[in-house]
CSV table of C-alpha atoms in Angstrom, one decimal:
chain,number,residue,atom,x,y,z
A,1,MET,CA,43.6,119.0,193.7
A,2,SER,CA,45.1,119.1,190.2
A,3,ALA,CA,46.3,115.9,188.5
A,4,ALA,CA,50.0,115.1,188.6
A,5,PRO,CA,51.8,115.9,185.4
A,6,SER,CA,52.7,113.1,183.0
A,7,THR,CA,56.1,111.6,183.7
A,8,ALA,CA,58.0,109.5,181.3
A,9,PRO,CA,61.6,108.1,181.1
A,10,LYS,CA,63.8,110.2,178.9
A,11,PRO,CA,64.8,108.6,175.6
A,12,LEU,CA,68.4,107.6,175.1
A,13,PRO,CA,70.6,110.0,173.0
A,14,LEU,CA,71.7,108.7,169.7
A,15,LEU,CA,75.3,107.5,169.3
A,16,ASP,CA,77.3,108.6,166.2
A,17,SER,CA,76.7,105.2,164.6
A,18,GLU,CA,72.9,105.3,165.1
A,19,THR,CA,69.9,106.9,163.5
A,20,ASP,CA,66.3,107.3,164.7
A,21,VAL,CA,64.7,106.4,161.4
A,22,GLU,CA,63.5,103.0,162.5
A,23,PHE,CA,62.5,104.3,165.9
A,24,LYS,CA,60.3,106.9,164.3
A,25,LYS,CA,58.7,104.3,162.1
A,26,MET,CA,58.0,102.2,165.2
A,27,LEU,CA,56.3,105.0,167.0
A,28,GLU,CA,54.1,105.6,164.0
A,29,GLY,CA,53.0,102.0,163.8
A,30,LYS,CA,54.8,101.5,160.4
A,31,PRO,CA,56.8,98.5,159.3
A,32,HIS,CA,60.3,98.8,160.7
A,33,THR,CA,63.4,96.7,161.4
A,34,GLY,CA,63.4,95.5,165.0
A,35,SER,CA,67.1,94.6,164.8
A,36,ASP,CA,68.0,98.3,164.2
A,37,PRO,CA,71.0,99.2,166.4
A,38,TYR,CA,69.2,102.1,168.2
A,39,LEU,CA,66.1,100.0,168.8
A,40,SER,CA,68.3,97.1,170.0
A,41,ARG,CA,70.1,99.4,172.5
A,42,LEU,CA,66.8,100.8,173.7
A,43,ARG,CA,65.5,97.3,174.4
A,44,ASP,CA,68.7,96.2,176.1
A,45,THR,CA,68.8,99.3,178.3
A,46,TYR,CA,65.2,99.0,179.5
A,47,GLU,CA,65.6,95.3,180.0
A,48,GLN,CA,68.4,96.1,182.4
A,49,ARG,CA,66.3,98.6,184.3
A,50,VAL,CA,63.4,96.2,184.6
A,51,ALA,CA,65.8,93.5,185.8
A,52,ARG,CA,67.1,95.7,188.5
A,53,PHE,CA,63.5,96.5,189.5
A,54,ASN,CA,62.6,92.8,189.6
A,55,ALA,CA,65.7,92.0,191.7
A,56,GLU,CA,65.0,94.7,194.3
A,57,PRO,CA,63.4,93.2,197.5
A,58,ASN,CA,62.4,96.5,199.2
A,59,PRO,CA,58.8,97.4,198.0
A,60,ASP,CA,59.3,101.1,198.8
A,61,VAL,CA,62.5,101.2,196.6
A,62,ARG,CA,60.7,99.2,193.9
A,63,LYS,CA,57.9,101.8,193.7
A,64,LYS,CA,60.5,104.6,193.2
A,65,MET,CA,62.1,102.6,190.4
A,66,LEU,CA,58.9,102.4,188.4
A,67,GLY,CA,59.5,105.8,186.8
A,68,ASP,CA,62.8,104.5,185.4
A,69,PHE,CA,61.0,102.5,182.7
A,70,LEU,CA,57.2,103.3,182.8
A,71,THR,CA,55.2,106.3,181.8
A,72,PHE,CA,52.7,107.7,184.3
A,73,THR,CA,49.8,110.0,183.2
A,74,GLY,CA,49.0,110.8,186.8
A,75,SER,CA,50.4,110.1,190.3
A,76,LYS,CA,52.3,106.8,190.8
A,77,GLU,CA,51.7,106.9,194.6
A,78,LYS,CA,49.3,104.0,194.6
A,79,ALA,CA,50.7,102.1,191.6
A,80,TYR,CA,51.7,98.5,192.1
A,81,VAL,CA,53.7,96.3,189.7
A,82,GLY,CA,54.3,92.8,190.9
A,83,PRO,CA,57.6,90.9,190.6
A,84,HIS,CA,58.8,89.3,187.4
A,85,PHE,CA,57.3,92.0,185.2
A,86,VAL,CA,58.4,92.0,181.6
A,87,CYS,CA,58.1,94.7,179.0
A,88,GLU,CA,59.8,95.3,175.6
A,89,TYR,CA,60.6,99.1,176.0
A,90,GLY,CA,58.6,100.3,179.0
A,91,PHE,CA,58.2,103.9,178.1
A,92,ASN,CA,55.3,102.9,175.8
A,93,VAL,CA,53.4,101.6,178.9
A,94,ARG,CA,51.3,104.5,180.1
A,95,LEU,CA,49.6,104.1,183.4
A,96,GLY,CA,46.8,106.2,185.0
A,97,GLU,CA,46.5,106.4,188.8
A,98,ASP,CA,46.1,103.5,191.2
A,99,VAL,CA,46.9,100.8,188.6
A,100,SER,CA,47.7,97.4,190.0
A,101,ILE,CA,49.6,94.8,187.9
A,102,GLY,CA,49.9,91.3,189.3
A,103,PRO,CA,53.1,89.2,189.2
A,104,SER,CA,54.6,87.8,186.0
A,105,CYS,CA,52.8,90.0,183.6
A,106,HIS,CA,54.3,90.6,180.1
A,107,PHE,CA,53.6,93.8,178.2
A,108,ALA,CA,55.1,93.9,174.7
A,109,ASP,CA,54.9,97.6,174.1
A,110,VAL,CA,56.2,98.2,170.6
A,111,MET,CA,53.3,100.6,170.3
A,112,PRO,CA,51.6,102.3,173.3
A,113,ILE,CA,49.8,100.3,175.9
A,114,THR,CA,47.6,102.8,177.7
A,115,ILE,CA,45.9,101.8,180.9
A,116,GLY,CA,43.3,103.9,182.7
A,117,SER,CA,43.1,104.7,186.4
A,118,ARG,CA,42.1,102.1,189.0
A,119,THR,CA,42.4,99.2,186.6
A,120,MET,CA,43.8,95.9,188.0
A,121,PHE,CA,45.5,92.9,186.4
A,122,GLY,CA,45.8,89.5,187.8
A,123,PRO,CA,49.0,87.5,187.4
A,124,HIS,CA,50.4,86.2,184.1
A,125,CYS,CA,48.5,88.7,181.9
A,126,GLN,CA,50.0,89.2,178.4
A,127,LEU,CA,49.4,92.3,176.3
A,128,TYR,CA,50.9,92.1,172.8
A,129,THR,CA,51.1,95.0,170.4
A,130,PRO,CA,53.6,93.6,167.8
A,131,CYS,CA,52.5,92.2,164.4
A,132,HIS,CA,54.5,90.2,161.9
A,133,PRO,CA,53.8,89.2,158.2
A,134,LEU,CA,51.8,86.0,157.6
A,135,SER,CA,54.1,85.0,154.8
A,136,PRO,CA,57.1,83.1,156.2
A,137,GLU,CA,59.3,84.4,153.3
A,138,GLU,CA,58.4,88.0,154.2
A,139,ARG,CA,58.7,87.3,157.9
A,140,ASN,CA,62.2,86.0,157.4
A,141,GLY,CA,63.0,85.2,161.0
A,142,THR,CA,64.3,88.3,162.8
A,143,SER,CA,65.3,90.0,159.5
A,144,GLY,CA,61.8,90.8,158.2
A,145,PRO,CA,59.7,93.8,159.0
A,146,GLU,CA,57.5,94.2,162.0
A,147,TRP,CA,54.9,96.7,163.1
A,148,ALA,CA,52.5,97.1,166.0
A,149,GLU,CA,49.0,98.3,166.9
A,150,PRO,CA,48.3,100.0,170.2
A,151,ILE,CA,46.3,98.6,173.1
A,152,THR,CA,44.0,100.8,175.2
A,153,ILE,CA,42.3,99.8,178.4
A,154,GLY,CA,39.9,102.2,180.2
A,155,ASN,CA,39.3,103.1,183.8
A,156,ASP,CA,38.1,100.8,186.5
A,157,CYS,CA,38.7,97.5,184.6
A,158,TRP,CA,39.5,94.1,186.1
A,159,ILE,CA,41.7,91.9,183.9
A,160,GLY,CA,41.7,88.4,185.3
A,161,GLY,CA,44.8,86.1,185.6
A,162,GLY,CA,46.3,84.7,182.5
A,163,VAL,CA,44.4,87.0,180.1
A,164,ILE,CA,45.9,87.6,176.7
A,165,ILE,CA,45.0,90.9,174.9
A,166,CYS,CA,45.9,91.1,171.2
A,167,PRO,CA,47.2,94.0,169.0
A,168,GLY,CA,44.9,96.9,168.3
A,169,VAL,CA,42.3,96.1,171.0
A,170,THR,CA,40.5,98.8,172.9
A,171,ILE,CA,38.7,97.9,176.1
A,172,GLY,CA,36.2,100.4,177.5
A,173,ASP,CA,35.7,101.6,181.1
A,174,GLY,CA,34.5,99.3,183.8
A,175,VAL,CA,35.1,96.0,181.9
A,176,THR,CA,35.7,92.7,183.6
A,177,VAL,CA,37.7,90.1,181.6
A,178,GLY,CA,37.5,86.5,182.9
A,179,ALA,CA,40.7,84.6,183.8
A,180,GLY,CA,42.3,82.9,180.9
A,181,SER,CA,40.4,84.8,178.2
A,182,VAL,CA,41.9,85.8,174.9
A,183,VAL,CA,40.7,89.3,173.8
A,184,THR,CA,40.9,89.6,170.0
A,185,LYS,CA,38.5,92.6,169.4
A,186,ASP,CA,37.2,95.7,171.1
A,187,VAL,CA,35.1,95.5,174.2
A,188,GLU,CA,32.4,98.0,175.1
A,189,SER,CA,32.3,99.7,178.5
A,190,ARG,CA,30.7,97.9,181.4
A,191,SER,CA,30.9,94.5,179.8
A,192,VAL,CA,31.9,91.1,181.2
A,193,VAL,CA,33.8,89.0,178.7
A,194,VAL,CA,35.1,85.5,178.9
A,195,GLY,CA,36.5,82.7,176.7
A,196,ASN,CA,38.8,82.2,173.7
A,197,PRO,CA,38.0,84.3,171.8
A,198,ALA,CA,36.5,86.5,174.5
A,199,ARG,CA,32.7,87.1,174.2
A,200,VAL,CA,30.3,89.3,176.1
A,201,VAL,CA,28.3,87.3,178.7
A,202,LYS,CA,26.9,90.2,180.7
A,203,LYS,CA,26.5,94.0,180.9
A,204,VAL,CA,27.0,95.7,184.2
């Protein structure tokens, strides 16, 4: 059987008062202005879609709603996303087949968060792609530039509850990340990592 085609939410058309200059910078990982009108409308729109998903009590209806804000690189038949899910845009979250995301997870997807098939997340996991300047003067509250680095997680991983994954991290296939760990650097396939910062304690 051939794999299901990739499905992604359609981007919003530009209004007359908007440009996609900052949006394109964002997608390329370049410094951009997060308060740009088009980016702000994108976030507001997807926030509303996610809110409707979280408010829906029927699990069958909830599953059908996943395609309104997430991108699937395969079938979404077995996908599970628990209640109280939070994302910044949603279309930058790319899920393989049979992915399970526990309750109250937060995926800040300014750049793509790509997750392989059969990977599972416990509750309260946090995946952060955004970066900000270290200088407070350059950071300048919400007026300064921001950028992001993508997160990639392979197939057949188990990400324990309360794990934090930092910008730019790549996690290989078959990795287990212990609950409460903070992953700050790449993890080789078939490793078990725990701690803050997470360190390899075993190879499988």
